[in-house]
């Protein structure tokens, strides 16, 4: 009994800190997405300098006489012919913020309208019927789940999340360092997907405000405490399935899909076994994570790469991407 009380105390402390962790992760994702947008908007083709005209001679393009000055120059001063530093230009930052907000706004509009498109009706029905069935059976299922070893389940879940997130971070860093376009696209779409997921996850948490299995009377009542860290939908399932789906779509090899979807399934199962969520929370979180990731991926992916993008016309309506 003392051991259970100690574990319960640790669980409550973890629960109190999860809201802060989610907000920090979301802030980092937004910041990283802004950096990615800057990289996408910058042209890879350098602008040639205009050729100056000197009477009696013609200078070659990009030739700067000032480069051959020999007088001493203060190190704190910028070179006479140095291009303006874009990182300190307020206009560049203002344009970047506007483009990032516009891009995410377009994503959110597309995601909220997607359930009403005819080709998505079948997926809407599967999600609604499945969630309703699990809601009706939640308490019966929960009563048959063991109350032991939930710290072990949480540890396994954390390791699976770290492995999946670390793999994606490694791919993006590799793409950024080596200018590998496919790897870089994977990281960019992943960041955009996580931002989109957070912006849908947060209002649902605040609206439904469902209690967790170990809270209050254990009935999982809705509309009880309006905060980001509630039970419905399952955030761990939502974010990990979103990450896994993008990775599996970018690299549709059997082993890559087995590892990515396996990690997402492990997180979903272990968080449920740790009594963090009801079965319906995890079912809806899984469905939403997959839907957001697939929608974002097929709207932004490049069909030139060896990915699932070239085959998306079979399953998805071709989407226009006005905001780049």
PDB file of C-alpha atoms in Angstrom:
ATOM      1  CA  UNK A   1       0.000   0.000   0.000  1.00  0.00           C
ATOM      2  CA  UNK A   2       2.871   2.354   0.847  1.00  0.00           C
ATOM      3  CA  UNK A   3       4.501   1.594  -2.509  1.00  0.00           C
ATOM      4  CA  UNK A   4       1.281   2.399  -4.379  1.00  0.00           C
ATOM      5  CA  UNK A   5       0.940   5.702  -2.465  1.00  0.00           C
ATOM      6  CA  UNK A   6       4.513   6.623  -3.338  1.00  0.00           C
ATOM      7  CA  UNK A   7       3.942   5.791  -7.020  1.00  0.00           C
ATOM      8  CA  UNK A   8       0.700   7.759  -7.031  1.00  0.00           C
ATOM      9  CA  UNK A   9       2.494  10.770  -5.586  1.00  0.00           C
ATOM     10  CA  UNK A  10       5.116  10.554  -8.322  1.00  0.00           C
ATOM     11  CA  UNK A  11       2.389  10.260 -10.943  1.00  0.00           C
ATOM     12  CA  UNK A  12       0.611  13.376  -9.633  1.00  0.00           C
ATOM     13  CA  UNK A  13       3.872  15.347  -9.723  1.00  0.00           C
ATOM     14  CA  UNK A  14       4.488  14.187 -13.294  1.00  0.00           C
ATOM     15  CA  UNK A  15       0.949  15.189 -14.251  1.00  0.00           C
ATOM     16  CA  UNK A  16       1.431  18.692 -12.838  1.00  0.00           C
ATOM     17  CA  UNK A  17       4.549  19.200 -14.921  1.00  0.00           C
ATOM     18  CA  UNK A  18       3.194  17.812 -18.219  1.00  0.00           C
ATOM     19  CA  UNK A  19       1.336  21.017 -19.097  1.00  0.00           C
ATOM     20  CA  UNK A  20       4.523  23.045 -18.788  1.00  0.00           C
ATOM     21  CA  UNK A  21       6.457  20.481 -20.839  1.00  0.00           C
ATOM     22  CA  UNK A  22       3.851  20.558 -23.628  1.00  0.00           C
ATOM     23  CA  UNK A  23       4.024  24.358 -23.793  1.00  0.00           C
ATOM     24  CA  UNK A  24       7.840  24.363 -23.893  1.00  0.00           C
ATOM     25  CA  UNK A  25       7.900  21.746 -26.667  1.00  0.00           C
ATOM     26  CA  UNK A  26       5.329  23.676 -28.664  1.00  0.00           C
ATOM     27  CA  UNK A  27       7.332  26.898 -28.315  1.00  0.00           C
ATOM     28  CA  UNK A  28      10.469  25.126 -29.539  1.00  0.00           C
ATOM     29  CA  UNK A  29       8.558  23.652 -32.474  1.00  0.00           C
ATOM     30  CA  UNK A  30       7.207  27.093 -33.449  1.00  0.00           C
ATOM     31  CA  UNK A  31      10.697  28.606 -33.218  1.00  0.00           C
ATOM     32  CA  UNK A  32      12.232  25.816 -35.286  1.00  0.00           C
ATOM     33  CA  UNK A  33       9.467  26.092 -37.857  1.00  0.00           C
ATOM     34  CA  UNK A  34      10.230  29.805 -38.229  1.00  0.00           C
ATOM     35  CA  UNK A  35      13.882  28.974 -38.890  1.00  0.00           C
ATOM     36  CA  UNK A  36      12.810  26.374 -41.465  1.00  0.00           C
ATOM     37  CA  UNK A  37      10.536  28.871 -43.184  1.00  0.00           C
ATOM     38  CA  UNK A  38      13.440  31.298 -43.412  1.00  0.00           C
ATOM     39  CA  UNK A  39      15.583  28.619 -45.048  1.00  0.00           C
ATOM     40  CA  UNK A  40      12.839  27.768 -47.521  1.00  0.00           C
ATOM     41  CA  UNK A  41      12.219  31.368 -48.481  1.00  0.00           C
ATOM     42  CA  UNK A  42      15.880  32.248 -49.043  1.00  0.00           C
ATOM     43  CA  UNK A  43      16.983  31.805 -52.622  1.00  0.00           C
ATOM     44  CA  UNK A  44      19.804  29.384 -53.332  1.00  0.00           C
ATOM     45  CA  UNK A  45      20.867  31.388 -56.424  1.00  0.00           C
ATOM     46  CA  UNK A  46      23.167  34.319 -55.605  1.00  0.00           C
ATOM     47  CA  UNK A  47      22.392  37.680 -57.116  1.00  0.00           C
ATOM     48  CA  UNK A  48      25.113  39.000 -59.422  1.00  0.00           C
ATOM     49  CA  UNK A  49      26.365  42.451 -58.636  1.00  0.00           C
ATOM     50  CA  UNK A  50      25.884  45.055 -61.289  1.00  0.00           C
ATOM     51  CA  UNK A  51      28.971  45.694 -63.329  1.00  0.00           C
ATOM     52  CA  UNK A  52      30.335  49.178 -62.601  1.00  0.00           C
ATOM     53  CA  UNK A  53      31.292  51.345 -65.508  1.00  0.00           C
ATOM     54  CA  UNK A  54      34.634  53.129 -65.555  1.00  0.00           C
ATOM     55  CA  UNK A  55      35.468  55.339 -68.514  1.00  0.00           C
ATOM     56  CA  UNK A  56      37.808  53.591 -70.889  1.00  0.00           C
ATOM     57  CA  UNK A  57      37.555  50.142 -69.392  1.00  0.00           C
ATOM     58  CA  UNK A  58      35.046  47.465 -68.526  1.00  0.00           C
ATOM     59  CA  UNK A  59      35.276  45.627 -65.235  1.00  0.00           C
ATOM     60  CA  UNK A  60      34.314  41.970 -64.907  1.00  0.00           C
ATOM     61  CA  UNK A  61      31.071  41.147 -63.082  1.00  0.00           C
ATOM     62  CA  UNK A  62      31.363  40.973 -59.287  1.00  0.00           C
ATOM     63  CA  UNK A  63      34.836  42.603 -59.411  1.00  0.00           C
ATOM     64  CA  UNK A  64      35.318  44.947 -56.431  1.00  0.00           C
ATOM     65  CA  UNK A  65      38.247  47.343 -56.363  1.00  0.00           C
ATOM     66  CA  UNK A  66      37.590  47.929 -52.674  1.00  0.00           C
ATOM     67  CA  UNK A  67      38.617  44.344 -51.989  1.00  0.00           C
ATOM     68  CA  UNK A  68      42.243  45.345 -52.664  1.00  0.00           C
ATOM     69  CA  UNK A  69      42.433  48.154 -50.131  1.00  0.00           C
ATOM     70  CA  UNK A  70      45.412  47.810 -47.865  1.00  0.00           C
ATOM     71  CA  UNK A  71      44.691  50.392 -45.208  1.00  0.00           C
ATOM     72  CA  UNK A  72      43.880  49.224 -41.713  1.00  0.00           C
ATOM     73  CA  UNK A  73      40.242  48.858 -40.870  1.00  0.00           C
ATOM     74  CA  UNK A  74      38.497  48.693 -37.551  1.00  0.00           C
ATOM     75  CA  UNK A  75      37.386  45.094 -36.928  1.00  0.00           C
ATOM     76  CA  UNK A  76      34.117  46.333 -35.447  1.00  0.00           C
ATOM     77  CA  UNK A  77      33.188  47.924 -38.756  1.00  0.00           C
ATOM     78  CA  UNK A  78      31.606  45.940 -41.541  1.00  0.00           C
ATOM     79  CA  UNK A  79      33.411  45.555 -44.840  1.00  0.00           C
ATOM     80  CA  UNK A  80      32.593  48.312 -47.327  1.00  0.00           C
ATOM     81  CA  UNK A  81      31.302  45.850 -49.882  1.00  0.00           C
ATOM     82  CA  UNK A  82      29.743  43.346 -47.492  1.00  0.00           C
ATOM     83  CA  UNK A  83      26.096  42.560 -48.187  1.00  0.00           C
ATOM     84  CA  UNK A  84      23.588  43.659 -45.565  1.00  0.00           C
ATOM     85  CA  UNK A  85      23.153  41.197 -42.725  1.00  0.00           C
ATOM     86  CA  UNK A  86      19.700  39.676 -43.156  1.00  0.00           C
ATOM     87  CA  UNK A  87      19.705  38.437 -39.565  1.00  0.00           C
ATOM     88  CA  UNK A  88      19.686  42.023 -38.292  1.00  0.00           C
ATOM     89  CA  UNK A  89      17.262  43.415 -40.827  1.00  0.00           C
ATOM     90  CA  UNK A  90      13.902  44.082 -39.111  1.00  0.00           C
ATOM     91  CA  UNK A  91      12.087  43.903 -42.442  1.00  0.00           C
ATOM     92  CA  UNK A  92      13.381  40.367 -43.048  1.00  0.00           C
ATOM     93  CA  UNK A  93      12.216  39.178 -39.629  1.00  0.00           C
ATOM     94  CA  UNK A  94       8.833  40.846 -40.042  1.00  0.00           C
ATOM     95  CA  UNK A  95       8.343  39.175 -43.417  1.00  0.00           C
ATOM     96  CA  UNK A  96       9.406  35.810 -42.007  1.00  0.00           C
ATOM     97  CA  UNK A  97       6.897  36.014 -39.158  1.00  0.00           C
ATOM     98  CA  UNK A  98       4.110  36.981 -41.527  1.00  0.00           C
ATOM     99  CA  UNK A  99       4.939  34.148 -43.922  1.00  0.00           C
ATOM    100  CA  UNK A 100       5.113  31.607 -41.102  1.00  0.00           C
ATOM    101  CA  UNK A 101       1.773  32.724 -39.659  1.00  0.00           C
ATOM    102  CA  UNK A 102       0.193  32.707 -43.109  1.00  0.00           C
ATOM    103  CA  UNK A 103       1.529  29.226 -43.851  1.00  0.00           C
ATOM    104  CA  UNK A 104       0.279  27.749 -40.562  1.00  0.00           C
ATOM    105  CA  UNK A 105      -3.031  29.572 -41.006  1.00  0.00           C
ATOM    106  CA  UNK A 106      -3.460  27.939 -44.411  1.00  0.00           C
ATOM    107  CA  UNK A 107      -2.678  24.562 -42.841  1.00  0.00           C
ATOM    108  CA  UNK A 108      -5.249  25.041 -40.101  1.00  0.00           C
ATOM    109  CA  UNK A 109      -7.944  26.124 -42.548  1.00  0.00           C
ATOM    110  CA  UNK A 110      -7.275  23.073 -44.713  1.00  0.00           C
ATOM    111  CA  UNK A 111      -7.269  20.715 -41.710  1.00  0.00           C
ATOM    112  CA  UNK A 112     -10.539  21.997 -40.278  1.00  0.00           C
ATOM    113  CA  UNK A 113     -12.261  21.791 -43.662  1.00  0.00           C
ATOM    114  CA  UNK A 114     -10.870  18.336 -44.494  1.00  0.00           C
ATOM    115  CA  UNK A 115     -13.535  16.313 -42.567  1.00  0.00           C
ATOM    116  CA  UNK A 116     -16.261  17.891 -44.696  1.00  0.00           C
ATOM    117  CA  UNK A 117     -14.752  16.811 -48.017  1.00  0.00           C
ATOM    118  CA  UNK A 118     -16.543  13.926 -49.709  1.00  0.00           C
ATOM    119  CA  UNK A 119     -13.474  11.687 -50.003  1.00  0.00           C
ATOM    120  CA  UNK A 120     -12.952  11.869 -46.230  1.00  0.00           C
ATOM    121  CA  UNK A 121     -16.479  10.894 -45.143  1.00  0.00           C
ATOM    122  CA  UNK A 122     -15.545   7.241 -44.729  1.00  0.00           C
ATOM    123  CA  UNK A 123     -12.668   8.170 -42.412  1.00  0.00           C
ATOM    124  CA  UNK A 124     -14.961  10.469 -40.426  1.00  0.00           C
ATOM    125  CA  UNK A 125     -17.401   7.613 -39.871  1.00  0.00           C
ATOM    126  CA  UNK A 126     -14.673   5.200 -38.791  1.00  0.00           C
ATOM    127  CA  UNK A 127     -13.306   7.744 -36.303  1.00  0.00           C
ATOM    128  CA  UNK A 128     -16.701   8.705 -34.877  1.00  0.00           C
ATOM    129  CA  UNK A 129     -18.009   5.150 -34.569  1.00  0.00           C
ATOM    130  CA  UNK A 130     -14.759   3.883 -33.093  1.00  0.00           C
ATOM    131  CA  UNK A 131     -14.512   6.707 -30.563  1.00  0.00           C
ATOM    132  CA  UNK A 132     -18.156   6.231 -29.550  1.00  0.00           C
ATOM    133  CA  UNK A 133     -17.686   2.498 -29.075  1.00  0.00           C
ATOM    134  CA  UNK A 134     -14.623   3.008 -26.896  1.00  0.00           C
ATOM    135  CA  UNK A 135     -16.374   5.714 -24.874  1.00  0.00           C
ATOM    136  CA  UNK A 136     -19.161   3.270 -24.088  1.00  0.00           C
ATOM    137  CA  UNK A 137     -16.677   0.571 -23.083  1.00  0.00           C
ATOM    138  CA  UNK A 138     -14.071   2.765 -21.358  1.00  0.00           C
ATOM    139  CA  UNK A 139     -14.915   1.926 -17.755  1.00  0.00           C
ATOM    140  CA  UNK A 140     -15.281  -1.795 -18.451  1.00  0.00           C
ATOM    141  CA  UNK A 141     -11.908  -1.866 -20.206  1.00  0.00           C
ATOM    142  CA  UNK A 142     -10.236   0.172 -17.480  1.00  0.00           C
ATOM    143  CA  UNK A 143     -11.510  -2.124 -14.727  1.00  0.00           C
ATOM    144  CA  UNK A 144      -9.618  -4.985 -16.359  1.00  0.00           C
ATOM    145  CA  UNK A 145      -6.296  -3.140 -16.629  1.00  0.00           C
ATOM    146  CA  UNK A 146      -3.648  -3.916 -14.032  1.00  0.00           C
ATOM    147  CA  UNK A 147      -2.796  -1.116 -11.607  1.00  0.00           C
ATOM    148  CA  UNK A 148       0.769  -2.377 -11.135  1.00  0.00           C
ATOM    149  CA  UNK A 149       4.025  -1.428 -12.861  1.00  0.00           C
ATOM    150  CA  UNK A 150       2.775   1.853 -14.283  1.00  0.00           C
ATOM    151  CA  UNK A 151       6.186   3.577 -13.701  1.00  0.00           C
ATOM    152  CA  UNK A 152       7.723   0.878 -15.913  1.00  0.00           C
ATOM    153  CA  UNK A 153       5.169   1.521 -18.641  1.00  0.00           C
ATOM    154  CA  UNK A 154       5.860   5.254 -18.472  1.00  0.00           C
ATOM    155  CA  UNK A 155       9.609   4.640 -18.758  1.00  0.00           C
ATOM    156  CA  UNK A 156       9.113   2.444 -21.849  1.00  0.00           C
ATOM    157  CA  UNK A 157       6.898   5.127 -23.353  1.00  0.00           C
ATOM    158  CA  UNK A 158       9.484   7.848 -22.719  1.00  0.00           C
ATOM    159  CA  UNK A 159      12.237   5.760 -24.325  1.00  0.00           C
ATOM    160  CA  UNK A 160      10.084   5.119 -27.411  1.00  0.00           C
ATOM    161  CA  UNK A 161       9.293   8.823 -27.761  1.00  0.00           C
ATOM    162  CA  UNK A 162      12.966   9.734 -27.353  1.00  0.00           C
ATOM    163  CA  UNK A 163      14.001   7.201 -29.994  1.00  0.00           C
ATOM    164  CA  UNK A 164      11.435   8.412 -32.523  1.00  0.00           C
ATOM    165  CA  UNK A 165      12.082  12.112 -31.901  1.00  0.00           C
ATOM    166  CA  UNK A 166      15.851  11.568 -31.900  1.00  0.00           C
ATOM    167  CA  UNK A 167      15.704   9.787 -35.240  1.00  0.00           C
ATOM    168  CA  UNK A 168      13.763  12.637 -36.812  1.00  0.00           C
ATOM    169  CA  UNK A 169      16.093  15.246 -35.319  1.00  0.00           C
ATOM    170  CA  UNK A 170      19.089  13.330 -36.669  1.00  0.00           C
ATOM    171  CA  UNK A 171      17.573  13.186 -40.156  1.00  0.00           C
ATOM    172  CA  UNK A 172      16.893  16.926 -40.159  1.00  0.00           C
ATOM    173  CA  UNK A 173      20.367  17.825 -38.865  1.00  0.00           C
ATOM    174  CA  UNK A 174      21.920  15.558 -41.490  1.00  0.00           C
ATOM    175  CA  UNK A 175      19.836  17.213 -44.213  1.00  0.00           C
ATOM    176  CA  UNK A 176      20.694  20.693 -42.969  1.00  0.00           C
ATOM    177  CA  UNK A 177      24.434  20.001 -42.689  1.00  0.00           C
ATOM    178  CA  UNK A 178      24.846  18.167 -45.993  1.00  0.00           C
ATOM    179  CA  UNK A 179      22.143  19.972 -48.007  1.00  0.00           C
ATOM    180  CA  UNK A 180      20.428  16.613 -48.546  1.00  0.00           C
ATOM    181  CA  UNK A 181      17.079  17.793 -49.871  1.00  0.00           C
ATOM    182  CA  UNK A 182      15.027  14.730 -48.984  1.00  0.00           C
ATOM    183  CA  UNK A 183      16.273  14.570 -45.403  1.00  0.00           C
ATOM    184  CA  UNK A 184      15.755  18.294 -45.012  1.00  0.00           C
ATOM    185  CA  UNK A 185      12.198  18.065 -46.309  1.00  0.00           C
ATOM    186  CA  UNK A 186      11.511  15.335 -43.766  1.00  0.00           C
ATOM    187  CA  UNK A 187      12.544  17.609 -40.904  1.00  0.00           C
ATOM    188  CA  UNK A 188      10.682  20.612 -42.262  1.00  0.00           C
ATOM    189  CA  UNK A 189       7.396  18.771 -42.796  1.00  0.00           C
ATOM    190  CA  UNK A 190       7.799  17.119 -39.392  1.00  0.00           C
ATOM    191  CA  UNK A 191       8.118  20.478 -37.636  1.00  0.00           C
ATOM    192  CA  UNK A 192       5.132  21.865 -39.506  1.00  0.00           C
ATOM    193  CA  UNK A 193       3.111  18.761 -38.607  1.00  0.00           C
ATOM    194  CA  UNK A 194       3.944  19.106 -34.898  1.00  0.00           C
ATOM    195  CA  UNK A 195       2.899  22.766 -34.887  1.00  0.00           C
ATOM    196  CA  UNK A 196      -0.372  21.870 -36.629  1.00  0.00           C
ATOM    197  CA  UNK A 197      -0.959  19.026 -34.173  1.00  0.00           C
ATOM    198  CA  UNK A 198      -0.401  21.263 -31.168  1.00  0.00           C
ATOM    199  CA  UNK A 199      -2.804  23.904 -32.481  1.00  0.00           C
ATOM    200  CA  UNK A 200      -5.567  21.293 -32.790  1.00  0.00           C
ATOM    201  CA  UNK A 201      -4.684  19.356 -29.622  1.00  0.00           C
ATOM    202  CA  UNK A 202      -4.721  22.390 -27.303  1.00  0.00           C
ATOM    203  CA  UNK A 203      -8.287  23.669 -27.910  1.00  0.00           C
ATOM    204  CA  UNK A 204      -9.661  20.109 -27.706  1.00  0.00           C
ATOM    205  CA  UNK A 205      -7.997  19.667 -24.316  1.00  0.00           C
ATOM    206  CA  UNK A 206      -9.458  22.953 -23.078  1.00  0.00           C
ATOM    207  CA  UNK A 207     -12.945  22.211 -24.391  1.00  0.00           C
ATOM    208  CA  UNK A 208     -13.468  18.581 -23.366  1.00  0.00           C
ATOM    209  CA  UNK A 209     -11.560  18.788 -20.047  1.00  0.00           C
ATOM    210  CA  UNK A 210     -11.847  15.076 -19.311  1.00  0.00           C
ATOM    211  CA  UNK A 211     -10.605  13.522 -16.095  1.00  0.00           C
ATOM    212  CA  UNK A 212      -7.950  10.807 -16.206  1.00  0.00           C
ATOM    213  CA  UNK A 213      -8.659   7.248 -15.006  1.00  0.00           C
ATOM    214  CA  UNK A 214      -7.167   7.879 -11.534  1.00  0.00           C
ATOM    215  CA  UNK A 215      -8.840  11.255 -11.009  1.00  0.00           C
ATOM    216  CA  UNK A 216     -11.799  11.924  -8.726  1.00  0.00           C
ATOM    217  CA  UNK A 217     -14.379   9.093  -8.921  1.00  0.00           C
ATOM    218  CA  UNK A 218     -12.586   7.269 -11.754  1.00  0.00           C
ATOM    219  CA  UNK A 219     -15.482   7.734 -14.200  1.00  0.00           C
ATOM    220  CA  UNK A 220     -13.602   9.877 -16.714  1.00  0.00           C
ATOM    221  CA  UNK A 221     -16.102  12.732 -16.589  1.00  0.00           C
ATOM    222  CA  UNK A 222     -15.895  15.488 -19.171  1.00  0.00           C
ATOM    223  CA  UNK A 223     -15.895  19.287 -18.684  1.00  0.00           C
ATOM    224  CA  UNK A 224     -14.351  19.096 -15.213  1.00  0.00           C
ATOM    225  CA  UNK A 225     -11.090  21.056 -15.309  1.00  0.00           C
ATOM    226  CA  UNK A 226     -10.249  23.168 -18.298  1.00  0.00           C
ATOM    227  CA  UNK A 227      -6.512  22.920 -18.836  1.00  0.00           C
ATOM    228  CA  UNK A 228      -4.035  21.721 -21.451  1.00  0.00           C
ATOM    229  CA  UNK A 229      -3.088  18.619 -19.461  1.00  0.00           C
ATOM    230  CA  UNK A 230      -6.317  16.602 -19.576  1.00  0.00           C
ATOM    231  CA  UNK A 231      -7.157  13.116 -20.777  1.00  0.00           C
ATOM    232  CA  UNK A 232      -9.073  13.590 -24.046  1.00  0.00           C
ATOM    233  CA  UNK A 233      -7.720  13.197 -26.677  1.00  0.00           C
ATOM    234  CA  UNK A 234      -4.524  11.312 -25.838  1.00  0.00           C
ATOM    235  CA  UNK A 235      -1.645  13.712 -26.490  1.00  0.00           C
ATOM    236  CA  UNK A 236       1.108  11.087 -26.520  1.00  0.00           C
ATOM    237  CA  UNK A 237      -0.739   9.059 -29.140  1.00  0.00           C
ATOM    238  CA  UNK A 238      -1.567  12.146 -31.166  1.00  0.00           C
ATOM    239  CA  UNK A 239       1.978  13.503 -31.380  1.00  0.00           C
ATOM    240  CA  UNK A 240       3.814  10.191 -31.790  1.00  0.00           C
ATOM    241  CA  UNK A 241       1.527   8.899 -34.546  1.00  0.00           C
ATOM    242  CA  UNK A 242       1.930  12.261 -36.322  1.00  0.00           C
ATOM    243  CA  UNK A 243       5.730  11.946 -36.157  1.00  0.00           C
ATOM    244  CA  UNK A 244       5.694   8.280 -37.175  1.00  0.00           C
ATOM    245  CA  UNK A 245       3.377   8.897 -40.120  1.00  0.00           C
ATOM    246  CA  UNK A 246       5.583  11.595 -41.656  1.00  0.00           C
ATOM    247  CA  UNK A 247       8.676   9.417 -41.265  1.00  0.00           C
ATOM    248  CA  UNK A 248       6.923   6.399 -42.790  1.00  0.00           C
ATOM    249  CA  UNK A 249       5.650   8.479 -45.719  1.00  0.00           C
ATOM    250  CA  UNK A 250       9.022  10.060 -46.444  1.00  0.00           C
ATOM    251  CA  UNK A 251      10.825   6.700 -46.294  1.00  0.00           C
ATOM    252  CA  UNK A 252       8.251   4.051 -47.250  1.00  0.00           C
ATOM    253  CA  UNK A 253      10.547   1.094 -46.752  1.00  0.00           C
ATOM    254  CA  UNK A 254       9.101  -1.871 -44.803  1.00  0.00           C
ATOM    255  CA  UNK A 255      11.760  -1.656 -42.078  1.00  0.00           C
ATOM    256  CA  UNK A 256      11.330   2.115 -41.683  1.00  0.00           C
ATOM    257  CA  UNK A 257       7.569   1.785 -41.386  1.00  0.00           C
ATOM    258  CA  UNK A 258       7.879  -1.075 -38.918  1.00  0.00           C
ATOM    259  CA  UNK A 259      10.197   0.955 -36.678  1.00  0.00           C
ATOM    260  CA  UNK A 260       8.239   4.221 -36.837  1.00  0.00           C
ATOM    261  CA  UNK A 261       4.758   2.753 -36.447  1.00  0.00           C
ATOM    262  CA  UNK A 262       6.094   0.268 -33.883  1.00  0.00           C
ATOM    263  CA  UNK A 263       7.390   3.128 -31.745  1.00  0.00           C
ATOM    264  CA  UNK A 264       4.061   4.965 -31.995  1.00  0.00           C
ATOM    265  CA  UNK A 265       2.100   1.829 -31.078  1.00  0.00           C
ATOM    266  CA  UNK A 266       4.406   1.188 -28.118  1.00  0.00           C
ATOM    267  CA  UNK A 267       3.859   4.717 -26.804  1.00  0.00           C
ATOM    268  CA  UNK A 268       0.091   4.422 -27.207  1.00  0.00           C
ATOM    269  CA  UNK A 269      -0.126   1.045 -25.482  1.00  0.00           C
ATOM    270  CA  UNK A 270       2.228   1.839 -22.596  1.00  0.00           C
ATOM    271  CA  UNK A 271       0.552   5.176 -21.816  1.00  0.00           C
ATOM    272  CA  UNK A 272      -2.762   3.382 -21.695  1.00  0.00           C
ATOM    273  CA  UNK A 273      -1.348   0.643 -19.466  1.00  0.00           C
ATOM    274  CA  UNK A 274       0.135   3.326 -17.207  1.00  0.00           C
ATOM    275  CA  UNK A 275      -3.440   4.580 -16.659  1.00  0.00           C
ATOM    276  CA  UNK A 276      -2.689   7.979 -18.141  1.00  0.00           C
ATOM    277  CA  UNK A 277      -5.602   7.754 -20.577  1.00  0.00           C
ATOM    278  CA  UNK A 278      -8.806   5.919 -21.360  1.00  0.00           C
ATOM    279  CA  UNK A 279      -9.022   3.660 -24.404  1.00  0.00           C
ATOM    280  CA  UNK A 280     -11.153   6.217 -26.279  1.00  0.00           C
ATOM    281  CA  UNK A 281      -8.530   8.917 -25.639  1.00  0.00           C
ATOM    282  CA  UNK A 282      -5.854   6.851 -27.310  1.00  0.00           C
ATOM    283  CA  UNK A 283      -8.053   5.775 -30.225  1.00  0.00           C
ATOM    284  CA  UNK A 284      -9.014   9.355 -31.088  1.00  0.00           C
ATOM    285  CA  UNK A 285      -5.467  10.623 -30.511  1.00  0.00           C
ATOM    286  CA  UNK A 286      -4.144   8.005 -32.932  1.00  0.00           C
ATOM    287  CA  UNK A 287      -6.732   8.886 -35.584  1.00  0.00           C
ATOM    288  CA  UNK A 288      -6.121  12.623 -35.300  1.00  0.00           C
ATOM    289  CA  UNK A 289      -2.338  12.262 -35.350  1.00  0.00           C
ATOM    290  CA  UNK A 290      -2.473  10.176 -38.517  1.00  0.00           C
ATOM    291  CA  UNK A 291      -4.962  12.506 -40.209  1.00  0.00           C
ATOM    292  CA  UNK A 292      -2.999  15.690 -39.446  1.00  0.00           C
ATOM    293  CA  UNK A 293       0.290  14.151 -40.560  1.00  0.00           C
ATOM    294  CA  UNK A 294      -1.089  12.710 -43.801  1.00  0.00           C
ATOM    295  CA  UNK A 295      -2.826  15.960 -44.668  1.00  0.00           C
ATOM    296  CA  UNK A 296       0.251  18.095 -43.998  1.00  0.00           C
ATOM    297  CA  UNK A 297       2.618  15.702 -45.742  1.00  0.00           C
ATOM    298  CA  UNK A 298       0.598  15.418 -48.950  1.00  0.00           C
ATOM    299  CA  UNK A 299       0.095  19.187 -49.078  1.00  0.00           C
ATOM    300  CA  UNK A 300       3.809  19.971 -48.740  1.00  0.00           C
ATOM    301  CA  UNK A 301       5.789  16.983 -50.051  1.00  0.00           C
ATOM    302  CA  UNK A 302       7.922  16.969 -53.182  1.00  0.00           C
ATOM    303  CA  UNK A 303       6.955  14.166 -55.627  1.00  0.00           C
ATOM    304  CA  UNK A 304      10.514  14.128 -57.002  1.00  0.00           C
ATOM    305  CA  UNK A 305      11.726  12.232 -53.934  1.00  0.00           C
ATOM    306  CA  UNK A 306      11.443   8.501 -53.328  1.00  0.00           C
ATOM    307  CA  UNK A 307       8.570   8.891 -50.908  1.00  0.00           C
ATOM    308  CA  UNK A 308       4.867   8.216 -50.673  1.00  0.00           C
ATOM    309  CA  UNK A 309       4.209  11.639 -52.196  1.00  0.00           C
ATOM    310  CA  UNK A 310       4.244  10.364 -55.784  1.00  0.00           C
ATOM    311  CA  UNK A 311       1.411   7.933 -54.957  1.00  0.00           C
ATOM    312  CA  UNK A 312      -0.791  10.268 -52.967  1.00  0.00           C
ATOM    313  CA  UNK A 313      -3.257  10.854 -55.813  1.00  0.00           C
ATOM    314  CA  UNK A 314      -4.586   7.342 -55.185  1.00  0.00           C
ATOM    315  CA  UNK A 315      -5.660   8.180 -51.639  1.00  0.00           C
ATOM    316  CA  UNK A 316      -5.867  11.954 -51.356  1.00  0.00           C
ATOM    317  CA  UNK A 317      -7.341  14.764 -53.302  1.00  0.00           C
ATOM    318  CA  UNK A 318      -4.586  16.852 -54.887  1.00  0.00           C
ATOM    319  CA  UNK A 319      -4.117  19.922 -52.702  1.00  0.00           C
ATOM    320  CA  UNK A 320      -3.039  23.378 -53.738  1.00  0.00           C
ATOM    321  CA  UNK A 321      -0.257  24.940 -51.713  1.00  0.00           C
ATOM    322  CA  UNK A 322      -0.561  28.669 -52.181  1.00  0.00           C
ATOM    323  CA  UNK A 323       1.711  29.486 -49.268  1.00  0.00           C
ATOM    324  CA  UNK A 324       5.282  28.306 -49.678  1.00  0.00           C
TER     325      UNK A 324
END
